Short mmCIF file of C-alpha atoms and ligand atoms in Angstrom, two decimals:
data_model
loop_
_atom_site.label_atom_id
_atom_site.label_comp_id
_atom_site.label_asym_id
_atom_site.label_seq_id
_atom_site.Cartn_x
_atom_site.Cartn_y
_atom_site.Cartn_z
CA UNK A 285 16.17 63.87 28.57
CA UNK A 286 12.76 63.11 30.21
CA UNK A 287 9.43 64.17 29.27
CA UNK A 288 9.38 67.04 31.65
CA UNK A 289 12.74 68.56 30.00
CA UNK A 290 11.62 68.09 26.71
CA UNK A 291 7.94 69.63 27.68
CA UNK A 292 10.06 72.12 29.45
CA UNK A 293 12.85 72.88 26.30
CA UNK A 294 9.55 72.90 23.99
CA UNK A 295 7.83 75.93 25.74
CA UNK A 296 11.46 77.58 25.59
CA UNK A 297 11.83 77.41 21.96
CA UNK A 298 8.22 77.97 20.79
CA UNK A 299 6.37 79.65 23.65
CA UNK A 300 3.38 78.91 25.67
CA UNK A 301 0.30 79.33 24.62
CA UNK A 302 -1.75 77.49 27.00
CA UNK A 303 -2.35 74.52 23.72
CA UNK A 304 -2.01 71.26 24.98
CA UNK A 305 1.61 69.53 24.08
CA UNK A 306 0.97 65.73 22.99
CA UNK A 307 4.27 62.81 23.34
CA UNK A 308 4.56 60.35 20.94
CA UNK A 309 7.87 57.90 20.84
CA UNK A 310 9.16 55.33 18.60
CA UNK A 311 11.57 53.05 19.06
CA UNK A 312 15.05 52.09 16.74
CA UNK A 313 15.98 49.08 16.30
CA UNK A 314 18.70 45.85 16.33
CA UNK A 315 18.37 43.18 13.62
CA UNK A 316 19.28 39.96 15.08
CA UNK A 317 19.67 38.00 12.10
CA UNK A 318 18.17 37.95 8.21
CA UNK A 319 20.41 41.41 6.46
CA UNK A 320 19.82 42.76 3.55
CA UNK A 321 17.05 40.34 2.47
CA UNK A 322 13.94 42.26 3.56
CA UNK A 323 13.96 44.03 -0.32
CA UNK A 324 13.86 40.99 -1.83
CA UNK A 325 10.82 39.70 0.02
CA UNK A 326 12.49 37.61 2.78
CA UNK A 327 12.13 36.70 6.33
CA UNK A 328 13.79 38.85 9.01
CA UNK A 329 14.60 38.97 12.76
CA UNK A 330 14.81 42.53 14.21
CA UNK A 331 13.86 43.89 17.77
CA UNK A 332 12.54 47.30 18.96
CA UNK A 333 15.20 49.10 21.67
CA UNK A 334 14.64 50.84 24.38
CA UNK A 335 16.87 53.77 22.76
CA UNK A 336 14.07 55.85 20.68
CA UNK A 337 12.92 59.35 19.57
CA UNK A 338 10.40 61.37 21.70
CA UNK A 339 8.01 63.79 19.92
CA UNK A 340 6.63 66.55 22.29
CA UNK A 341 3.91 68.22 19.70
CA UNK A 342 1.51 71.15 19.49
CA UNK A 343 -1.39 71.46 16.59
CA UNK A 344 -1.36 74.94 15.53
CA UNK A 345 -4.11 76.71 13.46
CA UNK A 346 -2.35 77.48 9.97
CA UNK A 347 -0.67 74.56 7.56
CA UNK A 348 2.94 75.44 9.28
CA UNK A 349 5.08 73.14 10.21
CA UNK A 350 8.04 74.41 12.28
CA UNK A 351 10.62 71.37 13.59
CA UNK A 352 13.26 71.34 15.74
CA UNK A 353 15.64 68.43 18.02
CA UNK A 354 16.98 69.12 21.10
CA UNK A 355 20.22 68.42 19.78
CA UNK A 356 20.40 70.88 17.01
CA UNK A 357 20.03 74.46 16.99
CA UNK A 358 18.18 75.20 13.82
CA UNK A 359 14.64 75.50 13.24
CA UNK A 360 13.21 73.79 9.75
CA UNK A 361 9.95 75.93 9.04
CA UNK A 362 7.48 75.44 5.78
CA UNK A 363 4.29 75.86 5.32
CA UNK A 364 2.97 71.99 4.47
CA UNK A 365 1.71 73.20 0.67
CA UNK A 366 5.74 74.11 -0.10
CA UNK A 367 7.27 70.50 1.64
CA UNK A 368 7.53 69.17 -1.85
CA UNK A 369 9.84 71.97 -3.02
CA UNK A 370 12.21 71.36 -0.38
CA UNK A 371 13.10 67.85 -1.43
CA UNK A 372 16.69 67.57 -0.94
CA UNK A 373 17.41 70.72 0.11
CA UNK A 374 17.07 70.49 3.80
CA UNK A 375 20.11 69.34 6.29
CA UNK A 376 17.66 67.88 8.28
CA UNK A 377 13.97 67.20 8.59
CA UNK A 378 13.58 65.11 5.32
CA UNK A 379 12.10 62.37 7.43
CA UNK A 380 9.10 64.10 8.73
CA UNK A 381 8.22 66.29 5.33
CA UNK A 382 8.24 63.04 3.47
CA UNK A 383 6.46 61.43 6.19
CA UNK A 384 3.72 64.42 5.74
CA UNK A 385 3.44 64.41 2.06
CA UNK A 386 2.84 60.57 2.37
CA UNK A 387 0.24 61.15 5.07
CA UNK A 388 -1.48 63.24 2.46
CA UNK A 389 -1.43 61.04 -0.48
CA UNK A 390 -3.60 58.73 1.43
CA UNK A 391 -5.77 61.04 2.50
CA UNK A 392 -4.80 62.35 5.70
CA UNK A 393 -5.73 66.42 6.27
CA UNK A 394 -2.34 66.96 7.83
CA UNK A 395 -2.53 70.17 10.29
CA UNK A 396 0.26 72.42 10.88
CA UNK A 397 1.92 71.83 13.89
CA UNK A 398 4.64 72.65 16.31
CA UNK A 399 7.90 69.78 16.92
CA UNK A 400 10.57 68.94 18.90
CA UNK A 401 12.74 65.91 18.78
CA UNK A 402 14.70 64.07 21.40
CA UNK A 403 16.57 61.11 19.71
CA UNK A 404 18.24 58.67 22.17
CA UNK A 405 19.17 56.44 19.36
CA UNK A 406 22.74 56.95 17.91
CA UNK A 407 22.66 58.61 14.49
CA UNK A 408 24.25 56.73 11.61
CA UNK A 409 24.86 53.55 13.75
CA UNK A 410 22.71 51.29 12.05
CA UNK A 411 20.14 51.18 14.97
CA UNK A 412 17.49 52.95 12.42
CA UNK A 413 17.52 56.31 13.74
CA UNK A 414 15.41 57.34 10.85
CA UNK A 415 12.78 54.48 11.37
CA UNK A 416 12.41 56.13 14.57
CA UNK A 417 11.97 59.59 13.36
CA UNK A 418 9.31 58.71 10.71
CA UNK A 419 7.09 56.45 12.79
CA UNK A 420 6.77 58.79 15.65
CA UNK A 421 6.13 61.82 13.27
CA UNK A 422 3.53 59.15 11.41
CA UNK A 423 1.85 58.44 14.74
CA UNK A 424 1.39 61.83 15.65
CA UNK A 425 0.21 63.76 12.34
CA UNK A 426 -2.60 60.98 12.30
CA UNK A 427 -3.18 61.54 15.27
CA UNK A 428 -3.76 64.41 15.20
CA UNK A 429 -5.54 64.32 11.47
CA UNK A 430 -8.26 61.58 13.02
CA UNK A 431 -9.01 63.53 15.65
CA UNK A 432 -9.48 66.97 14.11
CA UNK A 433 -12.01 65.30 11.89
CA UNK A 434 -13.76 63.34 14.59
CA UNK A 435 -12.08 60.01 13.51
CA UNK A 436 -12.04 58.17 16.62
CA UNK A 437 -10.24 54.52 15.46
CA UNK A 438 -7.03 53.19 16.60
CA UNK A 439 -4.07 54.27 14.34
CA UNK A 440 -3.00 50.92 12.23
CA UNK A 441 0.93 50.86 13.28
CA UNK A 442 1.31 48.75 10.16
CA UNK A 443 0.03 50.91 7.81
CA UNK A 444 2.32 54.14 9.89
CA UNK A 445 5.06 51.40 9.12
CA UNK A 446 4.40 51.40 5.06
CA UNK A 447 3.93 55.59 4.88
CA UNK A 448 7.35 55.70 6.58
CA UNK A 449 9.11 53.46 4.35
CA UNK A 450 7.54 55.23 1.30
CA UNK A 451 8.61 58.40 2.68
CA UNK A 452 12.09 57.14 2.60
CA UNK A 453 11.68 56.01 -1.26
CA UNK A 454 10.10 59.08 -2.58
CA UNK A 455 11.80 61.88 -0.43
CA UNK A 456 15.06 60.83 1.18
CA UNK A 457 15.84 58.43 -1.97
CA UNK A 458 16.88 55.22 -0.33
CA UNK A 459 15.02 52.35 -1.32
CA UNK A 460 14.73 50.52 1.54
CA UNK A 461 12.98 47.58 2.40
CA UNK A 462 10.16 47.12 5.45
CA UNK A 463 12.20 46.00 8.20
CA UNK A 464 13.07 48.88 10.05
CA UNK A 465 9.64 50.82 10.05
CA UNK A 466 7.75 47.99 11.10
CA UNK A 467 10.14 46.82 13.56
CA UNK A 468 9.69 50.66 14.76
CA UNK A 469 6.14 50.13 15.21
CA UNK A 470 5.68 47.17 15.68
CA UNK A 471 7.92 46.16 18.62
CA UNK A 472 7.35 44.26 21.56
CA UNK A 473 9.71 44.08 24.84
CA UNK A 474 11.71 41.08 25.21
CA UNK A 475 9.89 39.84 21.84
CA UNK A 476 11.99 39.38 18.30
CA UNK A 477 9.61 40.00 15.56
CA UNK A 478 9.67 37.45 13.54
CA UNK A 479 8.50 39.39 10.10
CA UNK A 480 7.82 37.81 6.62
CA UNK A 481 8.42 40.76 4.63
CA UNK A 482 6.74 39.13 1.29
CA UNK A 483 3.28 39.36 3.15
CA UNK A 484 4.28 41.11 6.30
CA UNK A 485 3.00 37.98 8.27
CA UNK A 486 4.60 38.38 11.59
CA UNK A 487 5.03 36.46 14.93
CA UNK A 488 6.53 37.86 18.03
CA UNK A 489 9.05 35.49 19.73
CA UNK A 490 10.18 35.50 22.83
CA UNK A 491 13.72 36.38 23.84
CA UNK A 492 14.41 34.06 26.14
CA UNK A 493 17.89 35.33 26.89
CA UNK A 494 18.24 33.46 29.78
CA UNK A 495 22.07 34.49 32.06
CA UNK A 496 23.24 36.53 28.72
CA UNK A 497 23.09 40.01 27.61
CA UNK A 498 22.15 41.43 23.94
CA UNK A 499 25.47 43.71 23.50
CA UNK A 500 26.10 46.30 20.33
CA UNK A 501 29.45 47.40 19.74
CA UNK A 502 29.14 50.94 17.58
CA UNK A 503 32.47 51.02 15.67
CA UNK A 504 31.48 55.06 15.43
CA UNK A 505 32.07 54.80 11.53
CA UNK A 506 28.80 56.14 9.83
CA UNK A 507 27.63 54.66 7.43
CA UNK A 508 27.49 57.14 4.99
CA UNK A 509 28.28 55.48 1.80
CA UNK A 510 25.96 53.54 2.62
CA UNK A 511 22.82 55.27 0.63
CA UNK A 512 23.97 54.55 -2.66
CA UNK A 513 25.94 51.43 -1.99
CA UNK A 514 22.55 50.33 -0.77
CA UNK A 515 20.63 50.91 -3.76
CA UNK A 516 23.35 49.27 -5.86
CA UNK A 517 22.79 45.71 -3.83
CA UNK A 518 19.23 45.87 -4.76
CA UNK A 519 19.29 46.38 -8.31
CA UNK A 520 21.88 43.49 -7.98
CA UNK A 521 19.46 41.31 -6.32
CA UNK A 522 16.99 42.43 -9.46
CA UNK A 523 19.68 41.17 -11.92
CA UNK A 524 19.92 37.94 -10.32
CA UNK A 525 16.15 37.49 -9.64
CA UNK A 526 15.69 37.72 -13.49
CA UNK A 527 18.24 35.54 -14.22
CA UNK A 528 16.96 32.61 -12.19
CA UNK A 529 13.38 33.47 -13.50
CA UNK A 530 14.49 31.94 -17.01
CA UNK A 531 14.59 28.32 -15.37
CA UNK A 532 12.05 29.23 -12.62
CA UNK A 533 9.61 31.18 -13.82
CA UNK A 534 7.39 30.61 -10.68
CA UNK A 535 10.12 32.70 -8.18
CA UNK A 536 7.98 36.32 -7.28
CA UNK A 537 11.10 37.46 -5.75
CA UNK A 538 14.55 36.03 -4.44
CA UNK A 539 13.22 34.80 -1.27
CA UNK A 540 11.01 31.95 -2.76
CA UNK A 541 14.27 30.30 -4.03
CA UNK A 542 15.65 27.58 -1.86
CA UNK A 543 19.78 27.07 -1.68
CA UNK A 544 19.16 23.87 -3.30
CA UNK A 545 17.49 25.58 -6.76
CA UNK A 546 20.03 28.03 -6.77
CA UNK A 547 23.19 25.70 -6.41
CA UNK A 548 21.26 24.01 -9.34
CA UNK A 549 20.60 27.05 -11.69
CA UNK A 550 23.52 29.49 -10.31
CA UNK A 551 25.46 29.14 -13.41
CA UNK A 552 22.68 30.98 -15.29
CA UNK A 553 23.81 34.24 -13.63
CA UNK A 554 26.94 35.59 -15.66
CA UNK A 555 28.26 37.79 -13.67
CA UNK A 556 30.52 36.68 -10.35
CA UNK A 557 29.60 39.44 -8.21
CA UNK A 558 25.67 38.61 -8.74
CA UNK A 559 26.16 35.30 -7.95
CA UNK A 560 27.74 35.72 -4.88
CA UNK A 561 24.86 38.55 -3.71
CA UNK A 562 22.47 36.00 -4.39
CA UNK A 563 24.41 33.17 -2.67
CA UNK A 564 23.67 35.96 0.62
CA UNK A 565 20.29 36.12 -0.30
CA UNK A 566 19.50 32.42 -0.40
CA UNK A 567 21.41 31.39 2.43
CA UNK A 568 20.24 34.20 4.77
CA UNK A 569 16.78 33.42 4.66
CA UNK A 570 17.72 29.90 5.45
CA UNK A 571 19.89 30.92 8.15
CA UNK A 572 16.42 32.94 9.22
CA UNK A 573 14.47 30.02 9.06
CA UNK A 574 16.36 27.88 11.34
CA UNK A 575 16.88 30.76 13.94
CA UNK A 576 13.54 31.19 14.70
CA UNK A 577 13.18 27.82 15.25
CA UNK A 578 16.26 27.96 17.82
CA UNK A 579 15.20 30.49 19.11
CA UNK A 580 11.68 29.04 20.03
CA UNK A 581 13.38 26.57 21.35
CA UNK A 582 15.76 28.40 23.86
CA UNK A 583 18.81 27.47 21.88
CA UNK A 584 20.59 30.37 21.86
CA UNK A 585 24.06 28.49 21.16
CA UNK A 586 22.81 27.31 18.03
CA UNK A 587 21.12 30.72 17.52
CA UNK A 588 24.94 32.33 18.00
CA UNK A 589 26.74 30.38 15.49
CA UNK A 590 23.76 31.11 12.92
CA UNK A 591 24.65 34.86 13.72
CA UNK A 592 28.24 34.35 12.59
CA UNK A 593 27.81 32.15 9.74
CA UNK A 594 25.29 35.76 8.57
CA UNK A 595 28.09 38.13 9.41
CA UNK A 596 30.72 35.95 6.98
CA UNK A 597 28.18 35.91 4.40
CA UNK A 598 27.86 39.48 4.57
CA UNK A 599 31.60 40.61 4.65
CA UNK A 600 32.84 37.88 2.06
CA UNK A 601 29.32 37.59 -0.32
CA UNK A 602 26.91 40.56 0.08
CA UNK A 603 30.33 43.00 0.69
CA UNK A 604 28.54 45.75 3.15
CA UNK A 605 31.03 44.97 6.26
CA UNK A 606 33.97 47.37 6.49
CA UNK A 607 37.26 46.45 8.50
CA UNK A 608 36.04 47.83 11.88
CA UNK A 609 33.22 45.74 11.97
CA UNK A 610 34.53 42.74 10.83
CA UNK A 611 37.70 43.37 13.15
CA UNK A 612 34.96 43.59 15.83
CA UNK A 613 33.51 40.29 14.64
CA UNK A 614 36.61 38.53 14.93
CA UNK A 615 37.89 40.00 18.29
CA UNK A 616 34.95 38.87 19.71
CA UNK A 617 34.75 35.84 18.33
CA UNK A 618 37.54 34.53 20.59
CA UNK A 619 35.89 35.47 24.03
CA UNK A 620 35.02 32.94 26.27
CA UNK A 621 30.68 33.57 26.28
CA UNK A 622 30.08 34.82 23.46
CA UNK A 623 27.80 32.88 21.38
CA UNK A 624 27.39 34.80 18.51
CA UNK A 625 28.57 38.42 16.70
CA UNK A 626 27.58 39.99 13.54
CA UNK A 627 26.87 43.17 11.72
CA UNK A 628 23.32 44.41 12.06
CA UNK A 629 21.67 47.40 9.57
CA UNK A 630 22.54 48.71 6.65
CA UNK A 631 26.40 47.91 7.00
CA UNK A 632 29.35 50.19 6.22
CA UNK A 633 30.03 51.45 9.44
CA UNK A 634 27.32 51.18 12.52
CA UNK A 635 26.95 48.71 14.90
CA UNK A 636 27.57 44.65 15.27
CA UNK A 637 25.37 42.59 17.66
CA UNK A 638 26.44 40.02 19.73
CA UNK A 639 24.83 37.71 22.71
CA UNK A 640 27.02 36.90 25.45
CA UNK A 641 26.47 35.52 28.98
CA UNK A 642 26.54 37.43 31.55
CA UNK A 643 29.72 36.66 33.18
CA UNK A 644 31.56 37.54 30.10
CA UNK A 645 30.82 40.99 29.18
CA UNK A 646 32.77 43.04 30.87
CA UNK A 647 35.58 40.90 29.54
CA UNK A 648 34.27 41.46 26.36
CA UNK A 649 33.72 45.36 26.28
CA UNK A 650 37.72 45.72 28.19
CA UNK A 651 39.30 43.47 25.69
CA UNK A 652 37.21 44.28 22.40
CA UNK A 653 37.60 48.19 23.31
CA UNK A 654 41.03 48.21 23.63
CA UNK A 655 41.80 46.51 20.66
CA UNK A 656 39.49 48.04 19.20
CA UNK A 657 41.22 51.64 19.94
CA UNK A 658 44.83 50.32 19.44
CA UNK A 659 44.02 49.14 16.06
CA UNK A 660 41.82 52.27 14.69
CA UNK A 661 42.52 55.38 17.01
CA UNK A 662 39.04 56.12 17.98
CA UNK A 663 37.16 54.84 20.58
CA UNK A 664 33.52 51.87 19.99
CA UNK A 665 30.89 52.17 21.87
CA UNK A 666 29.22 49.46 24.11
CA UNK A 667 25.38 49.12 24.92
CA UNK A 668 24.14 46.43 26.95
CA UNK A 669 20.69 46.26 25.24
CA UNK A 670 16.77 45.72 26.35
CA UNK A 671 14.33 45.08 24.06
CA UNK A 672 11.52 47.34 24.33
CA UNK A 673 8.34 48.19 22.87
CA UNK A 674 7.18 50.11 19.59
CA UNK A 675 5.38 53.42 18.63
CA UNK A 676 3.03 54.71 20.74
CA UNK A 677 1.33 58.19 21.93
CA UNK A 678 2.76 58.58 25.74
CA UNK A 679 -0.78 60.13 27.78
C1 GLA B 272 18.58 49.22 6.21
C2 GLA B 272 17.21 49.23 5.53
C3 GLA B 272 16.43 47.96 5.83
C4 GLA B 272 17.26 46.72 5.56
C5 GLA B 272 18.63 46.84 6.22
C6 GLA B 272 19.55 45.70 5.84
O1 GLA B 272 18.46 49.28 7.59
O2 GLA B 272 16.47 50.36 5.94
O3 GLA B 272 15.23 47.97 5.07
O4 GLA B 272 17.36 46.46 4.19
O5 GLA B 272 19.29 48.04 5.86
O6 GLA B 272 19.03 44.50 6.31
#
C-alpha cells in the first residue's frame, strides 16, 4: 500500500479528528553471511531491504494505546499502565507493548497514541519482520515522547536498536542477539553493515554487486519452532564458552576464540553436540572476517563460496537448516551464475540468500521453483532484492 492508502485506511478505522497523522518506517532485513553468532559477541554481515513496515500514527490525549495492521482485522487496545499484564496473552502486538514498556524503563513519558501497520516484509520468513515492527514503533513513541516534552535532539537509532532487542528478551521471550534491530535501524542502501556485535563497532560496505542480483528464495515454511530451538543454541554456546574458559580464561565470549585455539582445546568440551555448535561459532566469524575483506575488494566469487561453506556449517554443525532449505541450497548450487546460496535468519524454515548474475536468474527461479514444488507440494517464493535504507520518520 502507499502512504496515501494507509493515511486513507487509518482515518477509516479510527476517525478524523483533524490531529495530525505522523509515518515512520523501518526496514527488515537479509543476513549475508555471519548466523547465529551475533549472541555470542561476533561479527555479522546483514543488509536493510527495501521490504519494511510503515507506521501511520496519531498522539492522542489519554495513556491509550489502540493498534491495528492493515492486514488483520482486530484491534489490540490497553491503556499503557495495564501493557505489562498482557504479557503473553496477546495474538499480536507483543512487539510494540514491549517496545513501550522498554521506552519507559529508560525514561521515556510514552503518550497514548493511535496505530496502524502496513508490513511489506513476509512474516515468519526470516527477513526480521519483528525487527521491523519494533524499530518503527521505537522511532515513533520517542518521537513523539521528545517532542511532547520539548526535547528537540535527533533520536539515537542505536540506542532504538538496543530497546527493541530488549523488548524481545523481556516480553516476547526470545533471546536474541543485536543483529536484526540494528540492521533495522541502521541500514544503508546498497551498503552491508558490517557490525561487531561485541562493541557494536560498525562499518558500512559497499555492495558492489556489479551484473548480479541479491535473490531470496522463501521456502514458505515458518519458522516456528524456531523460538525455543533458538534459545536452546545459545545456552549451548554458554556451555561451550565455559568449557574453553578453563584453558583460556581470557575468552569474554565465543567470538574472541580463533579456530586455531579451539582445534587445540576442543577436546575439553564433553559433549559432541557442543563441540560441533562451537565448531559453527568459530568458523563463522572467520568466514565473516574474510568476507568483508572480499567484499571490499569486489570479489564477490570468493564472497559466494564463503556463503556456502556458512550454509554447510549451519545444516551439518549448528543444525537450524530444515530439508527445504537445504534442498534449496543444493538445487541452486548447480546453476550456471550462481556464486553463492545459504540460509539467512533464524533458520527452520524462512528464506536462503543467494547472489547470482544477472543472466542467470530467471534460470534460477524456473528451475529451483519447479523442483522446488515437485519435491514439497507447495510453492517458494522469489525476490530479486535492493538494499535499502533503515528507520526513519517519512515528513
Ligand atoms: C534471529 C535473531 C538474530 C540472530 C539470527 C541468527 O534473526 O533475531 O539476533 O541471532 O536469528 O543469526
Amino acid at each position: 500500500m502507499t502512504v496515501s492508502e494507509i493515511k486513507k485506511q487509518f482515518l477509516e478505522v479510527f476517525g478524523d479528528n483533524g490531529e495530525e497523522l505522523r509515518v515512520f518506517a523501518s526496514p527488515g532485513r537479509v543476513n549475508l553471511i555471519g548466523e547465529h553468532i551475533d549472541y555470542c559477541g561476533g561479527p555479522v554481515m546483514p543488509a536493510a531491504l527495501t521490504m519494511k513496515t510503515t507506521l501511520v500514527a496519531r498522539k492522542r490525549n489519554d495513556d491509550i494505546l489502540r493498534l491495528k495492521a492493515t492486514d488483520l482485522d482486530i484491534i489490540v487496545e490497553t491503556k499503557i499502565s495495564d501493557a505489562e499484564s498482557l504479557k503473553g496473552k496477546l495474538k499480536w502486538g507483543d512487539y510494540q507493548l514491549g517496545v513501550a514498556l522498554e521506552l519507559i524503563k529508560d525514561g521515556y513519558e510514552v503518550c497514548g497514541c493511535d496505530l496502524l501497520y502496513d508490513d511489506t516484509v513476509p512474516h515468519g520468513g526470516g527477513l526480521s519482520s519483528s525487527a521491523a515492527i519494533e524499530v518503527s514503533t521505537a522511532l515513533c513513541f520517542a518521537t513523539l515522547a521528545n517532542e511532547a516534552k520539548g526535547i528537540d535532539k535527533k533520536i539515537d537509532m542505536i540506542e532504538m536498536a538496543l530497546i527493541s532487542q530488549r523488548a524481545e528478551h523481556n516480553f516476547v521471550g526470545v533471546k536474541c542477539g543485536i543483529m536484526d534491530q540494528f540492521a533495522s535501524a541502521m541500514g544503508k542502501a546498497d551498503h552491508a553493515i558490517h557490525l561487531n556485535c561485541s562493541t557494536l563497532d560498525y562499518e558500512h560496505i559497499p555492495l558492489n554487486l556489479g551484473a548480479h542480483k541479491l535473490v531470496l528464495t522463501n521456502t514458505n515454511v515458518k519458522h516456528s519452532l524456531g523460538s525455543s530451538k533458538y534459545n536452546e543454541r545459545r545456552g549451548e554456546c554458554e556451555e561451550g564458552l565455559a568449557a574453553l574458559k578453563t584453558a583460556l580464561p581470557g575468552a569474554t565470549c565465543l567470538a574472541d576464540i580463533t579456530e586455531e585455539q579451539f582445534n587445540e582445546h576442543s577436546y575439553l568440551i564433553e559433549n559432541e553436540t557442543t563441540r560441533k555448535r562451537i565448531k559453527h561459532v568459530v568458523g563463522e566469524c572467520a568466514r565473516v572476517k574474510k568476507s568483508a575483506e572480499e567484499l571490499k575488494k569486489g570479489n564477490l566469487a570468493e564472497f559466494g563460496k564463503l556463503m556456502n561453506l556458512s550454509h554447510d556449517s549451519l545444516q551439518y554443525d549448528y543444525e537450524v537448516t530444515c530439508p527445504e532449505l537445504d534442498f534449496v541450497a543444493t538445487a541452486g548450487r548447480k546453476i550456471d551464475g550462481v556464486l553463492g546460496i545459504r540460509m539467512t535468519g533464524a533458520g527452520f524454515g524462512g528464506c536462503t540468500v543467494a547472489i547470482i548474475s544477472d543472466d542467470a536468474v530467471d534460470t534460477y527461479i524456473e528451475t529451483v521453483g519447479k523442483a522446488y514444488i515437485e519435491k514439497f507440494g507447495h510453492e517458494a517464493s522469489f525476490y530479486v532484492t535492493e538494499i535499502g535504507d533503515g528507520g526513519m520518520e517519512i515528513l
